[in-house]
XYZ file of C-alpha atoms in Angstrom:
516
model
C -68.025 -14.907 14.337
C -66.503 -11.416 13.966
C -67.504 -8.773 11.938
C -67.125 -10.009 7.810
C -68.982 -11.222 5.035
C -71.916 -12.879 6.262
C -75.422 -13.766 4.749
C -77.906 -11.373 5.922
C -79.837 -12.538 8.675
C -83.285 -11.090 10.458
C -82.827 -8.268 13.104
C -83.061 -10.219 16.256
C -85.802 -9.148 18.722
C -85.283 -7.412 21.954
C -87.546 -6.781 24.723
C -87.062 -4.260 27.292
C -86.515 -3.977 30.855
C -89.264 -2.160 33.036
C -89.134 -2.951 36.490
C -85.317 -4.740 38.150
C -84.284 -4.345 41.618
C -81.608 -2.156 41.897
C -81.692 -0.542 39.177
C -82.881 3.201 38.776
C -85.316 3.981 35.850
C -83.202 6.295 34.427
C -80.582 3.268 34.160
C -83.179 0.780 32.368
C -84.067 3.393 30.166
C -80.732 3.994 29.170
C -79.973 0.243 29.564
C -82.665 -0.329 26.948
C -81.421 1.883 24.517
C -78.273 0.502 24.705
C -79.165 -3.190 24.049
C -81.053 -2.138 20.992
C -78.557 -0.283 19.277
C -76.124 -3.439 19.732
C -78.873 -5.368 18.968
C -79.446 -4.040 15.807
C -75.607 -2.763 14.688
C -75.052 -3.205 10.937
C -72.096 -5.615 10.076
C -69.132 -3.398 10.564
C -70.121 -1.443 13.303
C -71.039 -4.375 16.312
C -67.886 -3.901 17.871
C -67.576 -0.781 18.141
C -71.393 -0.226 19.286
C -70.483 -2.797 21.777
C -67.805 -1.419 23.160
C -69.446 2.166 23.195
C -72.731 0.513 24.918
C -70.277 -1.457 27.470
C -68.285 1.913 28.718
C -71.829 3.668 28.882
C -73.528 1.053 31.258
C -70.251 1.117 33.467
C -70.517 4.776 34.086
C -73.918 4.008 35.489
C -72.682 0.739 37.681
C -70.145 2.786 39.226
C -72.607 5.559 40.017
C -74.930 2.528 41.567
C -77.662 2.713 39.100
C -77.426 -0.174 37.857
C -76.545 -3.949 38.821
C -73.433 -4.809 37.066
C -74.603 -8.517 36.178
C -77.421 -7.099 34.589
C -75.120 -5.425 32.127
C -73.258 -8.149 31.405
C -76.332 -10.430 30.479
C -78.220 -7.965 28.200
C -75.701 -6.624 26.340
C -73.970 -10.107 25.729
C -77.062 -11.223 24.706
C -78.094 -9.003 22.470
C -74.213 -9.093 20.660
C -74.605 -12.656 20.311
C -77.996 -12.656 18.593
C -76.524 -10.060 16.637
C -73.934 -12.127 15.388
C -70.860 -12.218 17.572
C -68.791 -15.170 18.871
C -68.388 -15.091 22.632
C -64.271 -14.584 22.634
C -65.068 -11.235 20.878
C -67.525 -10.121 23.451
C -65.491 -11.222 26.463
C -62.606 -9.001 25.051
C -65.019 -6.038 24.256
C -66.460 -5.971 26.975
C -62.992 -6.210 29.200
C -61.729 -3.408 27.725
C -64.598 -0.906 28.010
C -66.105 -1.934 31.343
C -62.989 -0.666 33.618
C -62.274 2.673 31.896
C -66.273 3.416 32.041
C -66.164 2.731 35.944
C -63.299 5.284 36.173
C -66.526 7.779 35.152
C -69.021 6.978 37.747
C -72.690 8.621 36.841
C -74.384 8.960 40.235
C -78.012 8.011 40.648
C -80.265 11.157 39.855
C -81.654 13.317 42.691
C -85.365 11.311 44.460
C -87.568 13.972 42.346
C -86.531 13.654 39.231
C -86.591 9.529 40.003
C -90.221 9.696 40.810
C -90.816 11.498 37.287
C -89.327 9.121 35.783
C -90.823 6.213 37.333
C -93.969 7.830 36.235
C -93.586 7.915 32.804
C -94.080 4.337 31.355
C -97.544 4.107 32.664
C -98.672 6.599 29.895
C -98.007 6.726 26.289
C -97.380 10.803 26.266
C -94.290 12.317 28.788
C -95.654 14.432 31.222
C -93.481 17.431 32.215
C -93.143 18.283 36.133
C -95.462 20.705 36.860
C -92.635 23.080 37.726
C -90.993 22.512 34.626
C -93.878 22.522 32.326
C -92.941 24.560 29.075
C -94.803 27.738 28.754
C -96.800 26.717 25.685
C -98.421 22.874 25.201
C -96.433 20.892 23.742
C -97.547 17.922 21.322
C -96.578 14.719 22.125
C -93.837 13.514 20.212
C -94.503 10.085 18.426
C -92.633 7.183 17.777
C -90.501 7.209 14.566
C -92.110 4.584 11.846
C -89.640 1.561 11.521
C -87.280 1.425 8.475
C -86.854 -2.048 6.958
C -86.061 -5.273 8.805
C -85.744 -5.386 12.612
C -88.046 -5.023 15.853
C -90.239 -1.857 16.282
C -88.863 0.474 18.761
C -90.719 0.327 22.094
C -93.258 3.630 21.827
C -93.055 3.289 26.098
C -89.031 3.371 25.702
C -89.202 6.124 22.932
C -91.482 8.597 25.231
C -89.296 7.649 28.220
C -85.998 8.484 26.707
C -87.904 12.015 24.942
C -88.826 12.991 28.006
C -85.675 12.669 29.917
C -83.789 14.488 27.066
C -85.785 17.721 27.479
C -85.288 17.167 31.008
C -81.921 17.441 30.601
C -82.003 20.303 28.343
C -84.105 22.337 30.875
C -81.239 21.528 33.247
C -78.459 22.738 30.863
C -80.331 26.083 30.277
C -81.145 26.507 34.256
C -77.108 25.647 34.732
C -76.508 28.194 31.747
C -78.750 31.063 33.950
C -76.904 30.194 36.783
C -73.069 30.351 35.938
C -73.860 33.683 34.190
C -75.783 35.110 37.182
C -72.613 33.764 39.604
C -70.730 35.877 37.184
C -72.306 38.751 37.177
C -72.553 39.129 41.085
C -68.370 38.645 40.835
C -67.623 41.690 38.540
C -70.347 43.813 39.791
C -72.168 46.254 37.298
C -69.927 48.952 36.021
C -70.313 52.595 36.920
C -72.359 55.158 34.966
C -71.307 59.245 36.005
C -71.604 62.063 33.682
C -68.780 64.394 33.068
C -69.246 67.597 35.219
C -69.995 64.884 38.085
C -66.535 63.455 37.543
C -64.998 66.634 37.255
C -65.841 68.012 39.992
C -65.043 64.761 41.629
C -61.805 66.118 43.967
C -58.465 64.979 42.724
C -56.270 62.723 45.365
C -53.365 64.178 46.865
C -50.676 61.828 45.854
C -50.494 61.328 41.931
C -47.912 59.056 41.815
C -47.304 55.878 43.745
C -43.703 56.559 43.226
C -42.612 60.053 41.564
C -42.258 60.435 37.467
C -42.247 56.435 36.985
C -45.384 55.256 38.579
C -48.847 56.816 38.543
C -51.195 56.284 41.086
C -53.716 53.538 40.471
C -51.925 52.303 37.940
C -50.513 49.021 36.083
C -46.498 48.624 35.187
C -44.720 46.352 33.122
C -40.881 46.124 33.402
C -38.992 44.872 30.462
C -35.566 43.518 31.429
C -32.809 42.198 29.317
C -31.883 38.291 30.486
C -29.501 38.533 33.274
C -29.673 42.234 33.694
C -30.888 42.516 37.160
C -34.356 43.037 37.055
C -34.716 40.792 40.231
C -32.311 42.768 42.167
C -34.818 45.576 40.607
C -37.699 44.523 41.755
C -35.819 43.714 45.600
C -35.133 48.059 45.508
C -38.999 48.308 44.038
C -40.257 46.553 47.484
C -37.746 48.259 49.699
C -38.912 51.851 48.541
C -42.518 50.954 48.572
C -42.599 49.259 52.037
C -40.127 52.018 53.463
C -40.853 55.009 51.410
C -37.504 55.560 50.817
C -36.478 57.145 46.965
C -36.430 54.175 45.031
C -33.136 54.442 43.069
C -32.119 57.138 45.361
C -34.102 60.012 43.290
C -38.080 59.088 42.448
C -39.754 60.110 45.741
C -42.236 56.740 47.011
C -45.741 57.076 48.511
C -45.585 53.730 51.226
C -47.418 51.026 50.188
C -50.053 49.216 52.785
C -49.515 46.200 51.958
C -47.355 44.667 49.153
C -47.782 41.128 47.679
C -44.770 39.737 45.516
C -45.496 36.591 43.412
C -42.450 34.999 42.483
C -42.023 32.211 39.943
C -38.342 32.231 39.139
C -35.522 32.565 42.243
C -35.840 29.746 44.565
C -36.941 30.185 47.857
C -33.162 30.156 49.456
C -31.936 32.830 46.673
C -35.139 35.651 47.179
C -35.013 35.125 51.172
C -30.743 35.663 50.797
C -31.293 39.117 48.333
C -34.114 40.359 50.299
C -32.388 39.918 53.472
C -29.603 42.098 51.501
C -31.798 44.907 50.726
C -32.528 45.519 54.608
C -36.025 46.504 53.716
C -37.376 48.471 57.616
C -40.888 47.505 57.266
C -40.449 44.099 56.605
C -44.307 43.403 57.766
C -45.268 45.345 54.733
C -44.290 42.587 52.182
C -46.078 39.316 51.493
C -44.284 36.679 49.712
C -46.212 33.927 47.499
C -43.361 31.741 46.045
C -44.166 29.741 43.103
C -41.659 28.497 41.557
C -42.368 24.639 40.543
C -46.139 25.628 41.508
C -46.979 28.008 39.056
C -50.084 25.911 37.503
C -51.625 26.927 40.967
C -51.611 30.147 39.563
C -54.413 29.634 36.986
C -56.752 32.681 37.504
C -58.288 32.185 33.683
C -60.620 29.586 35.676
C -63.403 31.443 37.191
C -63.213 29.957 40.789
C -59.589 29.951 40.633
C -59.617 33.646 40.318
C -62.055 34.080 42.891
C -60.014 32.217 45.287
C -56.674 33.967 44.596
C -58.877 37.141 44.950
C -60.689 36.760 47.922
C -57.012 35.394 49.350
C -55.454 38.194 48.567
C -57.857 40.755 49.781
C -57.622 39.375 53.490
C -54.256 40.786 53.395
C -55.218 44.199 52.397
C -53.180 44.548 49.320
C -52.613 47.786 47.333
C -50.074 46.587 45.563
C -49.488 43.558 43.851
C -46.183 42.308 41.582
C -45.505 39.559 39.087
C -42.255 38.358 38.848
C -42.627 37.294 35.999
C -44.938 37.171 33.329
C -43.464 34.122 30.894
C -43.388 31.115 33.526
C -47.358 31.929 33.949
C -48.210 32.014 30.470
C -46.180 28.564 29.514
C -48.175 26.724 32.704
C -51.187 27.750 31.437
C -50.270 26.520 27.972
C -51.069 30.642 26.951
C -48.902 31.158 23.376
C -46.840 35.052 23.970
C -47.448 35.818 20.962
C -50.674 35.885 20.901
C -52.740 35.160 24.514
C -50.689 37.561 26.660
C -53.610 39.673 26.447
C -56.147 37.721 27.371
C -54.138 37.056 30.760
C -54.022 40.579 31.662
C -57.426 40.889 31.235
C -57.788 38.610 33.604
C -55.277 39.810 35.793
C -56.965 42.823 35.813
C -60.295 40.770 37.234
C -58.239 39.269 39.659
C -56.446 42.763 40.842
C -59.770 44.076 41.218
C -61.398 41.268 43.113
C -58.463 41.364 45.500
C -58.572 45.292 45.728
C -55.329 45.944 44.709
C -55.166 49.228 43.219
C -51.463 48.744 41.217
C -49.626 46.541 40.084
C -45.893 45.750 38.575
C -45.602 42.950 36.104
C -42.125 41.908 35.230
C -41.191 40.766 31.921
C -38.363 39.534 29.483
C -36.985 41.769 26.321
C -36.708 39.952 23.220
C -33.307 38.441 22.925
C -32.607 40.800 19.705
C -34.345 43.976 20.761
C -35.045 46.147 23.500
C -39.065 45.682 23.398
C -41.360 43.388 25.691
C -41.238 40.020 23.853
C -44.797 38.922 22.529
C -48.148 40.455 21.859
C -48.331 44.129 21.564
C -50.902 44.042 24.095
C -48.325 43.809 26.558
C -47.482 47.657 24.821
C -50.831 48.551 25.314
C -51.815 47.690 28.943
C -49.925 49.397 30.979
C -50.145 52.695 31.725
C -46.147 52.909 32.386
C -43.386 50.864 30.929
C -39.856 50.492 32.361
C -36.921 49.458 30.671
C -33.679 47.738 32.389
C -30.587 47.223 29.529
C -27.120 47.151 29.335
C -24.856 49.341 27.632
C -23.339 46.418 25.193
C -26.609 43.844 25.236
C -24.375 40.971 24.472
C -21.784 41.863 27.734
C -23.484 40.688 30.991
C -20.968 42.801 32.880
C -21.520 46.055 31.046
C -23.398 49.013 32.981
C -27.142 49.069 33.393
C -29.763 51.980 32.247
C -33.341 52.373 33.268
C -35.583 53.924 31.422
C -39.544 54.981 31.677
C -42.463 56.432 29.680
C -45.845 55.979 29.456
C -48.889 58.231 30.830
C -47.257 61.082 32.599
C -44.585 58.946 32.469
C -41.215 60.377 30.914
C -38.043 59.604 32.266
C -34.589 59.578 30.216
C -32.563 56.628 30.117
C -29.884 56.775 33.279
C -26.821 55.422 34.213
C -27.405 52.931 37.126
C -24.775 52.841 39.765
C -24.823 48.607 41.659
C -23.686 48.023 45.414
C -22.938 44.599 45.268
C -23.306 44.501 49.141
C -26.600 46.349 49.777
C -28.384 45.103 46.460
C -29.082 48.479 46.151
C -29.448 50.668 42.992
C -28.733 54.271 42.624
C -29.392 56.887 39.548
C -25.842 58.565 38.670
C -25.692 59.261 35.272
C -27.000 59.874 32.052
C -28.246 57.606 28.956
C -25.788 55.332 27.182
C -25.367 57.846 24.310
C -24.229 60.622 26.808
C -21.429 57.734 28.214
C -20.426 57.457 25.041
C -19.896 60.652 24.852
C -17.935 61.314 27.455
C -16.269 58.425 27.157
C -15.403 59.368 23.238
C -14.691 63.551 24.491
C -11.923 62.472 26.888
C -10.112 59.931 23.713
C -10.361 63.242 21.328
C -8.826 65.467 24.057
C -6.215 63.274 23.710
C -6.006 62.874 20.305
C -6.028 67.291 19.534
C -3.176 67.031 22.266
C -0.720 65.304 19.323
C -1.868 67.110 16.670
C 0.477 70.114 15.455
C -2.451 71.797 13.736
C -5.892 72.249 13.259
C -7.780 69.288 11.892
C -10.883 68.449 10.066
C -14.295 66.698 11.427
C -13.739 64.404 9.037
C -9.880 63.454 9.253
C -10.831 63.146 13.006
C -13.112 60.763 12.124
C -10.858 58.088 9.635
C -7.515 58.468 11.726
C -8.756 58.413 15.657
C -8.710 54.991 16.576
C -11.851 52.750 16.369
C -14.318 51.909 18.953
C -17.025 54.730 17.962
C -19.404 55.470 14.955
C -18.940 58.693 12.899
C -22.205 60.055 15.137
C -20.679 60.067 18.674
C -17.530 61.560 17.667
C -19.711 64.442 16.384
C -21.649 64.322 19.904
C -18.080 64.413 21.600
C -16.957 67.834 19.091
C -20.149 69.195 20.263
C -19.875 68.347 23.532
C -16.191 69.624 24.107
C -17.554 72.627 22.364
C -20.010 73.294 24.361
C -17.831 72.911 27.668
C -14.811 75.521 26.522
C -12.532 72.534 26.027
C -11.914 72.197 22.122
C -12.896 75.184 19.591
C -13.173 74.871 15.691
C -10.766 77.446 13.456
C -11.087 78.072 10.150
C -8.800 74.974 9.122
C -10.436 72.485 11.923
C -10.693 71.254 15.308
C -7.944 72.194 18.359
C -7.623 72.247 21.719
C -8.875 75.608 23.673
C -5.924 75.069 25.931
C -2.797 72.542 26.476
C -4.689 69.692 28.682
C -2.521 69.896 32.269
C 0.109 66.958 32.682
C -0.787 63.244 33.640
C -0.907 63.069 37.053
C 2.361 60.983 38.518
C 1.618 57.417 40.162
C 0.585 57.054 43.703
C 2.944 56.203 45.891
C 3.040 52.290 47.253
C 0.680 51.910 49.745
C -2.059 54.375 48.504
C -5.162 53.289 48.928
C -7.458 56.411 46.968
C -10.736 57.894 47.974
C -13.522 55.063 48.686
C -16.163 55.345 46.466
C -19.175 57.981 47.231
């Protein structure tokens, strides 16, 4: 019968196993246990009991500890004195079985064996000798039986005590372990007092590369989407494997050795733009492409990080970059919002393991703003951040500024000039503000050239044609002040001098001056 209103009936009896060929003690004890519990299940709860007991044994027949027969016979026997039909325990019993053999528990090591074995000729659990608790302990006695049903075996009780604490010494020895395994991996941190640092000499080179990079330390570069910071990162490699200027102005100190882990181009793309950028010292650069792999790239796991470490420090890396941040934290299942931190940290532990003393992690803007996107630990953890943006954010083809600050960090946002052939990047210009500017200064040189008379800032302002908010047509007044070209009267704004006539068209076949 299945589980349902039934008269009550008495508890039925169960002896247990000592002593079965092919079976480990551990296993019988366990075995034991087992039957009892399904043995004695309230109404209700057989099934389920069952089907727990059932996966349990199967771990253990897997792991050849016990006899799988033997599981099959004292557990069905013990769920049919308990009350249920055989159909039910057939299909209990064919659904746990399988998945527990999926789990195989492996016979314990010979020592622990022979403990065990020794047990049920006593009535107290005797500890290994090299286990022993520091102070006696009192033998723990069998609970009193509650109402109706067989008395629990006082040999199975002190058997199953004693291989609980067993495996609770274990746990804490494991515990010890892990944490001392740790410990050797990070090394103790250094203790120096302050006129022993000071007078600790100072390294020549300050900066890895000029203004924008300090020595020793971490980047992160926010780009727009689409605005190049791959290409950015191809003229990042180039100047530190070359020690050229990297966008033709910040002087570069030559990297050793300079890893780039990818995650987004694919593999034909990076080879293609790299081959573009004609980097010299080609043997400088190690590549790790990840893209479609980037799970690989779990470093919060402990021995994953070590591996990835000591892997990286065969190659003598002093310089490591992240292209890019997002794809690693979505593998890992890490929320930006909130767990970006906790990667660095780690990435930190891994840069450290691997000797690497810098490193450049690249990273998307917020769609709407002109920030890294996520937790403001991202703000915090580098010591410089660079910015890549376009003039109009929502115009892909619109010209590109960079941008840096951080410590000792403090460059101005500047015009970037793109050679679509070389993949190369050049400084030429100021921040967008100042092209507006000049962009605005040459439309009100033409406007004062119309004008018959003096005119007001602010008539400027409602009848020159749109394009330009009230400030940058101030900035342009200023501006063509400041260069001789327009001066201010007492009844407004004119031209210093007539502006010299448009120059005529070319004639056919005029090609111009190639760019610079």
């Amino acid at each position: 019968m299945s589980d349902g209103n039934e008269p009550s009936r008495p508890a039925p009896m169960v002896a247990p196993l000592l002593d079965v060929a092919g079976a480990t003690s551990y296993a019988l004890a366990a075995l034991n246990a087992e039957t009892l519990l399904v043995a004695t299940a309230p109404e209700g709860t057989r099934n389920d009991t069952l089907n727990k007991a059932a996966f349990n044994m199967a771990q253990l027949v897997a792991g050849g500890q016990l006899p799988g027969p033997l599981v099959l016979q004292e557990l069905g026997s013990a769920a049919r004195a308990n009350g249920l039909d055989d159909v039910e325990i057939l299909r209990t019993l064919q659904s746990a079985l399988p998945a527990g053999e999926k789990m195989p528990r492996v016979k314990a090591p010979d020592e622990t064996e022979a403990w065990l074995n020794s047990l049920p000729r006593t009535s107290n659990p005797v500890a290994k000798p090299d286990m022993a608790p520091q102070q006696p302990a009192t033998a723990p006695q069998a609970p009193q039986q509650q109402g109706p049903g067989p008395a629990i075996p006082e040999q199975l009780f002190n058997r199953d005590v004693a291989l609980e604490a067993h495996r609770g010494r274990v746990q804490e020895a494991a515990k010890r372990l892990l944490k001392a395994e740790r410990e050797a991996g990070q090394g103790k941190p250094r203790m120096i007092g302050l006129r022993e640092f000071l007078n600790e000499p100072d390294e020549d080179v300050q900066y890895r590369i000029s203004e924008v990079w300090p020595t020793g330390g971490r980047v992160v570069f926010a780009a727009q989407y689409k605005a190049g910071k791959s290409t950015a990162v191809g003229n990042v490699i180039r100047a530190l494997a070359d020690g050229s200027p990297f966008l033709g102005q910040f002087t570069t100190a030559p990297a050793r050795r300079i890893i780039l882990i990818d995650n987004e181009l694919d593999q034909r793309t990076l080879r293609r733009w790299l081959r573009d950028q004609d980097v010299q010292n080609a043997d400088a650069v190690t590549l790790i492409p990840l893209r479609g792999m980037v799970g690989a790239f779990d470093i919060l796991d402990d021995d994953t990080r070590k591996q990835w470490a000591a892997a990286l420090a065969t190659t003598g890396a002093d310089v490591i970059i992240l292209d890019c941040l997002r794809p690693v934290l979505d593998a890992l299942g890490l929320s930006e919002d909130k767990d970006a931190g906790r990667f660095l940290v780690t990435f930190d532990a891994l840069l450290h393991g691997a000797g690497a003393a810098e490193a450049l992690v690249v990273h998307h803007m917020g769609h709407g703003g002109e920030r890294s996107r996520g937790d403001s630990r991202i703000l915090d953890w580098p010591d410089a951040t660079w910015k890549l943006v376009r003039q109009d954010g929502e115009d892909l083809t619109s010209p590109r500024y960079f941008s840096a600050f951080g410590r000792d960090v403090e460059v101005s946002e500047s015009l970037l000039q793109y050679d679509p052939d070389t993949r190369h990047l050049d400084i030429i210009g100021g921040s967008r503000r100042r092209s507006k500017t000049e962009d605005a200064l040459g439309k009100l040189l033409k406007f004062l050239s119309v004008q018959e008379r003096p005119v007001s800032g602010n008539w400027i302002e409602k009848n020159i044609e749109r394009g330009y908010g009230s400030q940058t047509w101030r900035d342009a007044l200023k501006e063509g002040a400041a260069q001789g070209l327009i001066v201010k009267g007492y009844t407004g704004w004119s031209l210093a001098a007539p502006l010299p006539p448009a120059a005529e068209e070319p004639p056919e076949g005029f090609e111009g001056v190639p760019r610079a």
